[in-house]
Amino acid sequence: MADALKVGIAGLGTVGASLVRIIQSRADELATTCGRAIEITAVTARDKSRDRGLDLSGISWIDTPEALASEADIDVFVELMGGAEGAAARSVRTALERGLHVVTANKALLAASGVELAKIAEERGALLNFEAAVAGGIPVIKALRESLTGNTVSRVYGIMNGTCNYILTRMEKEGLSFADCLKEAQRLGYAEADPAFDIEGNDTAHKLAILTTLAFGTQIAPDEIYLEGISNISIEDIHAAADLGYRIKLLGVAQRTETGIEQRVHPTMVPRDSVIAQVDGVTNAVAVESDILGELLMVGPGAGGNATASAVLGDIADIAKSQLGTQRVPVLGTPAVALAPYKRAQMQSHEGGYFIRLTVADRTGVFASIATCMAENGISLESIVQRGKPDGAESSKTIILVTHATMEDSVRKAVDAIKAESYLAGEPQVIRIERPQTF
Amino acid sequence: MADALKVGIAGLGTVGASLVRIIQSRADELATTCGRAIEITAVTARDKSRDRGLDLSGISWIDTPEALASEADIDVFVELMGGAEGAAARSVRTALERGLHVVTANKALLAASGVELAKIAEERGALLNFEAAVAGGIPVIKALRESLTGNTVSRVYGIMNGTCNYILTRMEKEGLSFADCLKEAQRLGYAEADPAFDIEGNDTAHKLAILTTLAFGTQIAPDEIYLEGISNISIEDIHAAADLGYRIKLLGVAQRTETGIEQRVHPTMVPRDSVIAQVDGVTNAVAVESDILGELLMVGPGAGGNATASAVLGDIADIAKSQLGTQRVPVLGTPAVALAPYKRAQMQSHEGGYFIRLTVADRTGVFASIATCMAENGISLESIVQRGKPDGAESSKTIILVTHATMEDSVRKAVDAIKAESYLAGEPQVIRIERPQTF
């Protein structure tokens, strides 16, 4: 049997501690499967004195991540600290420059510096694996990087933030408001005290930026993503969606268009009888549509110490199985030097169906005016629903329009035209519709 | 750049022809991604003169698969002929013994001889990849073999036969009989002229046997699978299932129990709001439940020339990327010499919910008798539905029972006891219920 693979771990939070326990308790199985032992030889974390319930005897404690990366006797540097800059970024770069293999769960770092890091890894013949960075335990990086080789991807999209999906699911199933569901998510530990990063879509955007690069072979471009969070979604939207045969999910979508790559994160209506519509709670799902394979959907846990540790362990095992580290899967699917520049498709040219909810004064001519604004912008309608407001406090009513496929630009112009009239009794709500290819 | 990977293909049917076209038309992308060119240098098929619309210039035509395997100047032998014995079996063995890497889509061969072939491959340091053999384009082999390393799997199950899923979906959506849907499937090319292999569950069983070995590290045991096909499912069952909140799917299920590994293929009721219940038509889905990662579900095309070719190409690309073929993923997840003997859990000790549909004479005391037979076998009931027969031809009625989790043995005894009474007006229908862990 080959020499043990020596692993150094930077970061002993939930994921790091879970990883240590798993590697120690399954040493024999791992050695059998990988053809060599996997041995944790060094660790580093912020506080040496903290009791993590781990047996760290025989493992070197290193004071800083940078020292672990530059000096420790390890083959693989596992980065589980997080953050796009600072110690995580410095130590990962140092490890790769030293020729060490790196495994990381750090989506922020990859979104910010993935191409640069991939270049260093490929120059040094090191592996850089990051399955845990996107959709936790779902092996979507491996699918895109390995299984889909030779395919031309047309669209990749998914539910990649458990907090948002939990909130939207609760709102729908229990008729609760966004604010109440957010509080509940915070109480259960599914949402941070400052939830903006999740609910405004930034977390999904980081993950989407990584998937876009793997899917389309372009430079990572996290700042080129159209972003809309879920805080604006009301229970009324969810009920209206249900009535029309849809459910609302926060999707990250990247898609090849004639003018470039569209990247967008926004609340999305998906057909109720599609498979992805059934993905509830904190569960994640990622779909990839490509020209040879067709449609692939993967559903699983998007977060959690164990699920994330499982993905990290799979990455370490891949390195262990690759004798002498000679397997050369390009880090980002395409060799970093061969990545194309990212060319952004303008959101105005996005084409799709739209749900538009308008609260209007209950007076003669309003409906005709709305219909005219739509027609003048070339928008044809799939369905129109008009309801009285249940509270009856004002003489207002709700009009819901669902459009056939149309341009974002046309929808914005039509809505602006409606806003210029005097009958609107509230801000119009616009939600994009996304349809899976076949299931 | 390293030397081109020389590929020999045995079999130029739908999948083989599709593979040739893809490798030829995407040569540049493949070379970039894999770090070396992938070149088809030799092929063999039954009829040399047949026009397949392929450009085979510059490719050696070899007369037999055995000659391709033993003599041609190739690095990888791709077997796309099919069949557990004969030329496919002989040539794959020959290729492995020669130290060539092998890629195959042949589930029958793997179910019959997978362990033996894995041993030869591992002794010779050759790779044996077979992603296309189970669930077509869905990368479930890779997930089990690589991503889940270190996990202990508790259950693997799935919809792995498109013909059956197409028929069941049509029956449900259109209220058609099994016979009518089968005819339609044959007309559309989704079912063979002799459909027994699909609809009686044998095809699913081959695939399940392979998944079981990957999931549980035991010898392949296709003959130890409990088997029930879908020809016995009536539209009445489907309607009754829908009323109770279930849909009927043909599942292959392998599960770890205290007494051994359960392997079974049978029509199954799954909760209507589960994700897998939403998988319709010819689409396949495979779920894996494991202790670290949790639950993973993959949905995609289970068959078709292109989807299958995509999986085969992914396998070839893995070999190309593994410089000098030094990556050593064990063929069956566990090294073949370390596979445990397969220990079968008896079907009688299977535990789960059951749907039981009885057609009985409409007379006093029948219901009490049925309830007594259930109670005497310790079976507690989740729901009971009684309906008159719509045709009214006889004075019979239908009684539907859904049990809480109980033993197969108890259900069989209870049904036998009911059959011993005089009031049954038809063969009892028993359908097992399967519940996903969380979604």
Short mmCIF file of C-alpha atoms in Angstrom, two decimals, chain A residues 1-399:
data_model
loop_
_atom_site.label_atom_id
_atom_site.label_comp_id
_atom_site.label_asym_id
_atom_site.label_seq_id
_atom_site.Cartn_x
_atom_site.Cartn_y
_atom_site.Cartn_z
CA MET A 1 0.00 0.00 0.00
CA ALA A 2 1.19 3.53 -0.80
CA ASP A 3 2.23 5.99 1.92
CA ALA A 4 -0.53 7.62 3.93
CA LEU A 5 -1.95 10.83 2.54
CA LYS A 6 -1.05 13.52 5.08
CA VAL A 7 -3.83 16.02 5.61
CA GLY A 8 -3.66 19.41 7.32
CA ILE A 9 -6.90 21.08 8.33
CA ALA A 10 -7.29 24.83 8.81
CA GLY A 11 -10.48 25.60 10.71
CA LEU A 12 -12.15 23.40 13.35
CA GLY A 13 -15.67 24.77 13.36
CA THR A 14 -18.70 22.55 12.73
CA VAL A 15 -17.44 21.20 9.40
CA GLY A 16 -13.80 20.83 10.48
CA ALA A 17 -14.69 19.02 13.69
CA SER A 18 -17.07 16.73 11.82
CA LEU A 19 -14.35 15.96 9.27
CA VAL A 20 -11.80 15.07 11.96
CA ARG A 21 -14.27 12.70 13.63
CA ILE A 22 -15.17 10.98 10.37
CA ILE A 23 -11.59 10.50 9.16
CA GLN A 24 -10.55 9.13 12.55
CA SER A 25 -13.51 6.81 13.02
CA ARG A 26 -13.46 5.36 9.48
CA ALA A 27 -9.72 5.04 9.01
CA ASP A 28 -9.84 1.40 7.92
CA GLU A 29 -12.63 1.74 5.36
CA LEU A 30 -11.00 4.83 3.91
CA ALA A 31 -7.64 3.08 3.58
CA THR A 32 -9.29 0.12 1.84
CA THR A 33 -11.24 2.28 -0.59
CA CYS A 34 -8.47 4.75 -1.35
CA GLY A 35 -5.63 2.27 -1.46
CA ARG A 36 -3.77 4.29 1.16
CA ALA A 37 -4.46 5.65 4.62
CA ILE A 38 -5.76 9.18 5.09
CA GLU A 39 -4.05 10.69 8.11
CA ILE A 40 -4.61 14.06 9.72
CA THR A 41 -1.12 15.18 10.66
CA ALA A 42 -1.62 18.87 11.47
CA VAL A 43 -4.41 21.29 12.30
CA THR A 44 -4.86 24.94 13.03
CA ALA A 45 -7.76 26.96 14.41
CA ARG A 46 -8.35 30.26 16.11
CA ASP A 47 -8.46 29.06 19.70
CA LYS A 48 -6.18 26.22 20.77
CA SER A 49 -7.65 25.95 24.26
CA ARG A 50 -11.29 25.43 23.20
CA ASP A 51 -12.67 21.96 23.92
CA ARG A 52 -14.14 20.66 20.67
CA GLY A 53 -14.60 17.13 21.94
CA LEU A 54 -11.91 15.97 19.50
CA ASP A 55 -8.97 13.67 20.07
CA LEU A 56 -6.10 15.68 18.63
CA SER A 57 -3.34 13.60 20.18
CA GLY A 58 -0.61 12.80 17.69
CA ILE A 59 -1.70 15.71 15.50
CA SER A 60 0.56 18.78 15.32
CA TRP A 61 -1.12 22.00 16.37
CA ILE A 62 0.09 24.80 14.10
CA ASP A 63 -0.41 28.38 15.19
CA THR A 64 -1.56 29.95 11.93
CA PRO A 65 -3.11 28.81 8.65
CA GLU A 66 -0.21 30.44 6.82
CA ALA A 67 2.29 28.34 8.79
CA LEU A 68 0.24 25.19 8.18
CA ALA A 69 0.27 25.93 4.45
CA SER A 70 3.93 26.85 4.21
CA GLU A 71 5.75 24.61 6.66
CA ALA A 72 3.77 21.62 7.91
CA ASP A 73 4.54 18.10 6.69
CA ILE A 74 1.30 17.61 4.72
CA ASP A 75 0.19 16.57 1.23
CA VAL A 76 -3.23 18.23 1.31
CA PHE A 77 -4.23 21.57 2.79
CA VAL A 78 -7.92 21.62 3.77
CA GLU A 79 -9.28 25.15 4.19
CA LEU A 80 -12.46 25.38 6.28
CA MET A 81 -12.18 28.92 7.62
CA GLY A 82 -14.15 30.88 5.06
CA GLY A 83 -13.89 34.43 3.77
CA ALA A 84 -12.80 35.80 0.43
CA GLU A 85 -9.72 37.50 1.86
CA GLY A 86 -7.41 37.35 4.84
CA ALA A 87 -5.91 34.16 6.22
CA ALA A 88 -8.01 31.81 4.08
CA ALA A 89 -6.95 33.47 0.83
CA ARG A 90 -3.31 33.82 1.86
CA SER A 91 -2.93 30.27 3.10
CA VAL A 92 -4.67 28.62 0.12
CA ARG A 93 -2.42 30.55 -2.24
CA THR A 94 0.67 29.63 -0.24
CA ALA A 95 -0.28 25.96 -0.18
CA LEU A 96 -0.86 25.85 -3.94
CA GLU A 97 2.38 27.71 -4.65
CA ARG A 98 4.15 25.11 -2.55
CA GLY A 99 2.56 22.43 -4.77
CA LEU A 100 0.23 21.08 -2.09
CA HIS A 101 -3.21 19.86 -3.07
CA VAL A 102 -5.98 22.00 -1.64
CA VAL A 103 -9.55 21.16 -0.65
CA THR A 104 -11.82 24.04 0.30
CA ALA A 105 -15.48 24.71 1.03
CA ASN A 106 -14.98 28.45 0.60
CA LYS A 107 -17.40 29.78 -2.02
CA ALA A 108 -16.53 33.42 -1.35
CA LEU A 109 -12.84 32.78 -1.99
CA LEU A 110 -13.52 30.85 -5.18
CA ALA A 111 -15.97 33.46 -6.46
CA ALA A 112 -13.38 36.18 -5.82
CA SER A 113 -10.13 34.44 -6.81
CA GLY A 114 -11.01 31.05 -8.31
CA VAL A 115 -9.41 31.59 -11.70
CA GLU A 116 -6.17 32.88 -10.23
CA LEU A 117 -5.99 29.98 -7.79
CA ALA A 118 -6.80 27.47 -10.53
CA LYS A 119 -3.92 28.86 -12.59
CA ILE A 120 -1.46 28.39 -9.74
CA ALA A 121 -2.77 24.87 -9.09
CA GLU A 122 -2.48 23.88 -12.73
CA GLU A 123 1.01 25.35 -13.08
CA ARG A 124 2.16 23.45 -10.01
CA GLY A 125 0.37 20.21 -10.89
CA ALA A 126 -1.66 20.47 -7.71
CA LEU A 127 -5.32 19.56 -7.34
CA LEU A 128 -7.82 22.14 -6.09
CA ASN A 129 -11.13 20.54 -5.12
CA PHE A 130 -14.17 22.40 -3.82
CA GLU A 131 -17.27 20.17 -3.98
CA ALA A 132 -18.54 21.56 -0.67
CA ALA A 133 -18.50 25.17 -1.91
CA VAL A 134 -21.71 24.81 -3.92
CA ALA A 135 -24.88 23.11 -2.69
CA GLY A 136 -23.14 21.31 0.20
CA GLY A 137 -23.44 17.56 -0.16
CA ILE A 138 -24.76 17.56 -3.75
CA PRO A 139 -21.94 16.43 -6.07
CA VAL A 140 -22.65 19.07 -8.71
CA ILE A 141 -19.03 20.20 -9.11
CA LYS A 142 -18.01 16.64 -9.93
CA ALA A 143 -20.93 16.26 -12.34
CA LEU A 144 -20.03 19.44 -14.22
CA ARG A 145 -16.27 18.92 -14.07
CA GLU A 146 -16.18 15.24 -14.92
CA SER A 147 -19.47 13.59 -15.92
CA LEU A 148 -20.50 16.24 -18.44
CA THR A 149 -17.16 16.39 -20.25
CA GLY A 150 -17.87 16.99 -23.94
CA ASN A 151 -21.34 18.41 -23.34
CA THR A 152 -22.30 21.95 -24.24
CA VAL A 153 -24.34 23.29 -21.34
CA SER A 154 -27.27 25.57 -22.18
CA ARG A 155 -28.56 26.34 -18.69
CA VAL A 156 -27.69 25.63 -15.08
CA TYR A 157 -30.01 26.65 -12.27
CA GLY A 158 -30.93 25.73 -8.78
CA ILE A 159 -32.18 26.25 -5.28
CA MET A 160 -28.87 26.90 -3.53
CA ASN A 161 -29.82 28.68 -0.33
CA GLY A 162 -31.56 26.64 2.34
CA THR A 163 -32.59 29.67 4.39
CA CYS A 164 -34.58 31.17 1.53
CA ASN A 165 -36.15 27.87 0.55
CA TYR A 166 -37.11 27.18 4.15
CA ILE A 167 -38.80 30.59 4.44
CA LEU A 168 -40.67 30.29 1.13
CA THR A 169 -41.82 26.76 1.99
CA ARG A 170 -43.12 27.81 5.41
CA MET A 171 -44.88 30.84 3.95
CA GLU A 172 -46.66 28.61 1.45
CA LYS A 173 -47.50 25.68 3.72
CA GLU A 174 -48.60 27.72 6.71
CA GLY A 175 -49.75 31.00 5.26
CA LEU A 176 -47.28 32.94 7.40
CA SER A 177 -45.68 36.25 6.48
CA PHE A 178 -42.08 36.61 5.33
CA ALA A 179 -41.14 38.33 8.60
CA ASP A 180 -42.62 35.56 10.77
CA CYS A 181 -40.92 32.82 8.78
CA LEU A 182 -37.59 34.62 8.94
CA LYS A 183 -37.88 34.82 12.73
CA GLU A 184 -38.67 31.11 12.88
CA ALA A 185 -35.68 30.34 10.65
CA GLN A 186 -33.46 32.36 12.96
CA ARG A 187 -34.84 30.58 16.01
CA LEU A 188 -34.05 27.19 14.41
CA GLY A 189 -30.56 28.26 13.38
CA TYR A 190 -31.39 28.17 9.65
CA ALA A 191 -30.82 31.92 9.32
CA GLU A 192 -28.13 34.22 10.69
CA ALA A 193 -28.85 37.09 13.09
CA ASP A 194 -28.04 39.33 10.10
CA PRO A 195 -29.83 37.41 7.37
CA ALA A 196 -29.21 39.86 4.50
CA PHE A 197 -26.48 37.79 2.86
CA ASP A 198 -28.87 34.87 2.48
CA ILE A 199 -32.21 36.51 1.82
CA GLU A 200 -30.92 39.16 -0.57
CA GLY A 201 -29.42 36.43 -2.75
CA ASN A 202 -25.69 37.13 -2.30
CA ASP A 203 -24.96 33.63 -1.05
CA THR A 204 -26.74 32.10 -4.05
CA ALA A 205 -24.83 34.51 -6.33
CA HIS A 206 -21.42 33.28 -5.11
CA LYS A 207 -22.42 29.70 -5.82
CA LEU A 208 -23.95 30.58 -9.17
CA ALA A 209 -20.77 32.38 -10.27
CA ILE A 210 -18.78 29.18 -9.67
CA LEU A 211 -21.31 27.00 -11.50
CA THR A 212 -21.36 29.42 -14.45
CA THR A 213 -17.63 29.05 -14.94
CA LEU A 214 -17.79 25.27 -14.77
CA ALA A 215 -20.79 25.13 -17.09
CA PHE A 216 -19.71 27.63 -19.72
CA GLY A 217 -15.93 27.79 -19.50
CA THR A 218 -15.85 31.53 -18.86
CA GLN A 219 -14.04 33.61 -16.24
CA ILE A 220 -15.75 33.82 -12.86
CA ALA A 221 -17.87 36.99 -12.72
CA PRO A 222 -19.76 37.25 -9.40
CA ASP A 223 -20.25 41.01 -9.78
CA GLU A 224 -22.07 40.63 -13.08
CA ILE A 225 -25.06 38.85 -11.57
CA TYR A 226 -28.52 40.36 -11.61
CA LEU A 227 -29.71 40.13 -8.01
CA GLU A 228 -33.13 40.21 -6.34
CA GLY A 229 -33.82 38.73 -2.91
CA ILE A 230 -37.00 37.29 -1.41
CA SER A 231 -37.82 39.92 1.22
CA ASN A 232 -40.30 41.46 -1.18
CA ILE A 233 -42.35 38.26 -1.64
CA SER A 234 -45.72 38.40 0.04
CA ILE A 235 -48.09 35.65 1.03
CA GLU A 236 -50.41 37.09 -1.61
CA ASP A 237 -47.82 36.34 -4.31
CA ILE A 238 -47.47 32.79 -3.05
CA HIS A 239 -51.22 32.21 -3.08
CA ALA A 240 -51.59 33.75 -6.51
CA ALA A 241 -48.75 31.56 -7.80
CA ALA A 242 -50.44 28.46 -6.37
CA ASP A 243 -53.75 29.38 -8.00
CA LEU A 244 -52.01 29.63 -11.34
CA GLY A 245 -50.17 26.30 -10.95
CA TYR A 246 -46.79 27.60 -9.80
CA ARG A 247 -44.58 27.66 -6.73
CA ILE A 248 -42.09 30.39 -5.84
CA LYS A 249 -38.41 29.51 -5.30
CA LEU A 250 -35.28 31.64 -5.07
CA LEU A 251 -33.33 30.38 -8.07
CA GLY A 252 -29.86 31.14 -9.30
CA VAL A 253 -29.92 30.77 -13.09
CA ALA A 254 -27.10 30.94 -15.62
CA GLN A 255 -27.95 30.51 -19.23
CA ARG A 256 -26.27 30.81 -22.60
CA THR A 257 -27.93 33.37 -24.87
CA GLU A 258 -27.05 34.83 -28.24
CA THR A 259 -25.61 37.95 -26.64
CA GLY A 260 -23.67 36.37 -23.79
CA ILE A 261 -24.17 34.51 -20.53
CA GLU A 262 -27.13 35.49 -18.38
CA GLN A 263 -26.53 35.18 -14.63
CA ARG A 264 -29.43 36.02 -12.37
CA VAL A 265 -30.66 35.34 -8.87
CA HIS A 266 -34.29 36.17 -8.16
CA PRO A 267 -37.56 34.80 -6.83
CA THR A 268 -38.89 32.58 -9.58
CA MET A 269 -42.16 30.85 -10.33
CA VAL A 270 -41.69 27.22 -11.37
CA PRO A 271 -44.53 24.96 -12.60
CA ARG A 272 -46.04 23.17 -9.61
CA ASP A 273 -45.79 19.74 -11.25
CA SER A 274 -42.09 20.07 -12.10
CA VAL A 275 -39.68 18.00 -10.03
CA ILE A 276 -37.75 21.02 -8.69
CA ALA A 277 -40.99 22.63 -7.45
CA GLN A 278 -41.25 19.73 -4.98
CA VAL A 279 -37.93 20.61 -3.29
CA ASP A 280 -38.93 22.01 0.08
CA GLY A 281 -37.37 23.33 3.25
CA VAL A 282 -33.60 23.61 3.62
CA THR A 283 -33.00 21.08 0.83
CA ASN A 284 -31.05 22.28 -2.22
CA ALA A 285 -31.34 21.27 -5.87
CA VAL A 286 -29.25 21.99 -8.95
CA ALA A 287 -30.30 21.32 -12.55
CA VAL A 288 -28.01 21.21 -15.58
CA GLU A 289 -29.29 21.18 -19.15
CA SER A 290 -26.82 20.13 -21.81
CA ASP A 291 -26.93 19.04 -25.41
CA ILE A 292 -25.79 15.43 -25.21
CA LEU A 293 -26.87 14.26 -21.77
CA GLY A 294 -30.09 16.26 -21.68
CA GLU A 295 -31.44 17.33 -18.30
CA LEU A 296 -29.91 16.35 -14.97
CA LEU A 297 -31.30 17.36 -11.57
CA MET A 298 -29.58 16.67 -8.27
CA VAL A 299 -31.33 17.14 -4.93
CA GLY A 300 -29.77 16.96 -1.48
CA PRO A 301 -28.61 18.74 1.65
CA GLY A 302 -27.10 22.13 0.87
CA ALA A 303 -25.56 22.76 4.25
CA GLY A 304 -24.88 21.23 7.65
CA GLY A 305 -21.63 20.08 9.24
CA ASN A 306 -21.89 16.45 8.20
CA ALA A 307 -23.15 16.92 4.65
CA THR A 308 -20.44 19.50 4.03
CA ALA A 309 -17.80 17.29 5.64
CA SER A 310 -18.92 14.43 3.39
CA ALA A 311 -18.25 16.55 0.31
CA VAL A 312 -14.85 17.62 1.69
CA LEU A 313 -13.98 14.00 2.42
CA GLY A 314 -14.97 12.98 -1.13
CA ASP A 315 -12.54 15.61 -2.41
CA ILE A 316 -9.75 14.36 -0.15
CA ALA A 317 -10.46 10.76 -1.19
CA ASP A 318 -10.20 11.74 -4.86
CA ILE A 319 -6.70 13.02 -4.15
CA ALA A 320 -5.79 9.89 -2.20
CA LYS A 321 -7.02 7.66 -5.04
CA SER A 322 -5.10 9.64 -7.61
CA GLN A 323 -1.75 7.95 -7.11
CA LEU A 324 1.04 10.51 -6.84
CA GLY A 325 -1.51 13.21 -7.58
CA THR A 326 -1.26 12.68 -11.30
CA GLN A 327 -4.90 12.95 -12.18
CA ARG A 328 -5.38 16.23 -13.94
CA VAL A 329 -8.97 17.27 -13.95
CA PRO A 330 -8.92 21.00 -14.76
CA VAL A 331 -9.89 22.83 -11.57
CA LEU A 332 -12.66 24.80 -13.24
CA GLY A 333 -13.60 22.19 -15.83
CA THR A 334 -11.62 24.06 -18.48
CA PRO A 335 -7.91 24.76 -17.89
CA ALA A 336 -7.71 28.20 -16.27
CA VAL A 337 -5.57 29.63 -19.07
CA ALA A 338 -8.20 28.55 -21.61
CA LEU A 339 -11.21 30.14 -19.89
CA ALA A 340 -13.01 32.62 -22.13
CA PRO A 341 -13.71 36.17 -20.96
CA TYR A 342 -17.14 36.47 -19.38
CA LYS A 343 -19.56 38.28 -21.66
CA ARG A 344 -22.65 39.43 -19.86
CA ALA A 345 -26.05 39.20 -21.48
CA GLN A 346 -28.02 42.28 -20.49
CA MET A 347 -30.96 41.63 -18.19
CA GLN A 348 -33.12 43.83 -20.42
CA SER A 349 -32.83 41.20 -23.12
CA HIS A 350 -33.83 38.31 -20.84
CA GLU A 351 -36.70 36.39 -22.38
CA GLY A 352 -39.25 34.47 -20.38
CA GLY A 353 -42.69 34.45 -18.84
CA TYR A 354 -43.59 37.02 -16.20
CA PHE A 355 -46.07 37.17 -13.35
CA ILE A 356 -47.24 40.74 -12.69
CA ARG A 357 -49.40 41.62 -9.69
CA LEU A 358 -51.01 45.06 -9.63
CA THR A 359 -53.08 46.63 -6.87
CA VAL A 360 -55.31 49.21 -8.51
CA ALA A 361 -58.17 51.56 -7.73
CA ASP A 362 -61.53 49.97 -8.46
CA ARG A 363 -62.71 52.26 -11.18
CA THR A 364 -63.85 52.14 -14.77
CA GLY A 365 -61.19 52.01 -17.49
CA VAL A 366 -58.34 50.67 -15.39
CA PHE A 367 -58.39 47.24 -16.93
CA ALA A 368 -58.50 48.70 -20.42
CA SER A 369 -55.52 50.92 -19.63
CA ILE A 370 -53.46 47.99 -18.33
CA ALA A 371 -54.34 45.89 -21.34
CA THR A 372 -53.29 48.74 -23.61
CA CYS A 373 -49.92 49.17 -21.84
CA MET A 374 -49.26 45.46 -22.35
CA ALA A 375 -50.35 45.43 -25.98
CA GLU A 376 -48.34 48.53 -26.83
CA ASN A 377 -45.22 46.77 -25.62
CA GLY A 378 -45.99 43.66 -27.62
CA ILE A 379 -46.72 41.51 -24.56
CA SER A 380 -49.22 38.70 -24.99
CA LEU A 381 -50.94 37.32 -21.93
CA GLU A 382 -51.30 33.70 -20.85
CA SER A 383 -53.76 34.41 -18.06
CA ILE A 384 -55.47 37.26 -16.26
CA VAL A 385 -56.97 37.02 -12.79
CA GLN A 386 -58.83 39.81 -11.06
CA ARG A 387 -59.84 39.72 -7.42
CA GLY A 388 -61.30 41.99 -4.80
CA LYS A 389 -59.03 42.73 -1.86
CA PRO A 390 -60.10 40.59 1.08
CA ASP A 391 -59.69 43.33 3.67
CA GLY A 392 -62.06 45.61 1.79
CA ALA A 393 -60.48 48.59 3.55
CA GLU A 394 -60.13 50.49 0.35
CA SER A 395 -61.93 50.31 -2.91
CA SER A 396 -58.92 48.60 -4.52
CA LYS A 397 -58.58 45.33 -6.34
CA THR A 398 -55.77 43.03 -7.42
CA ILE A 399 -55.07 42.21 -11.04
#
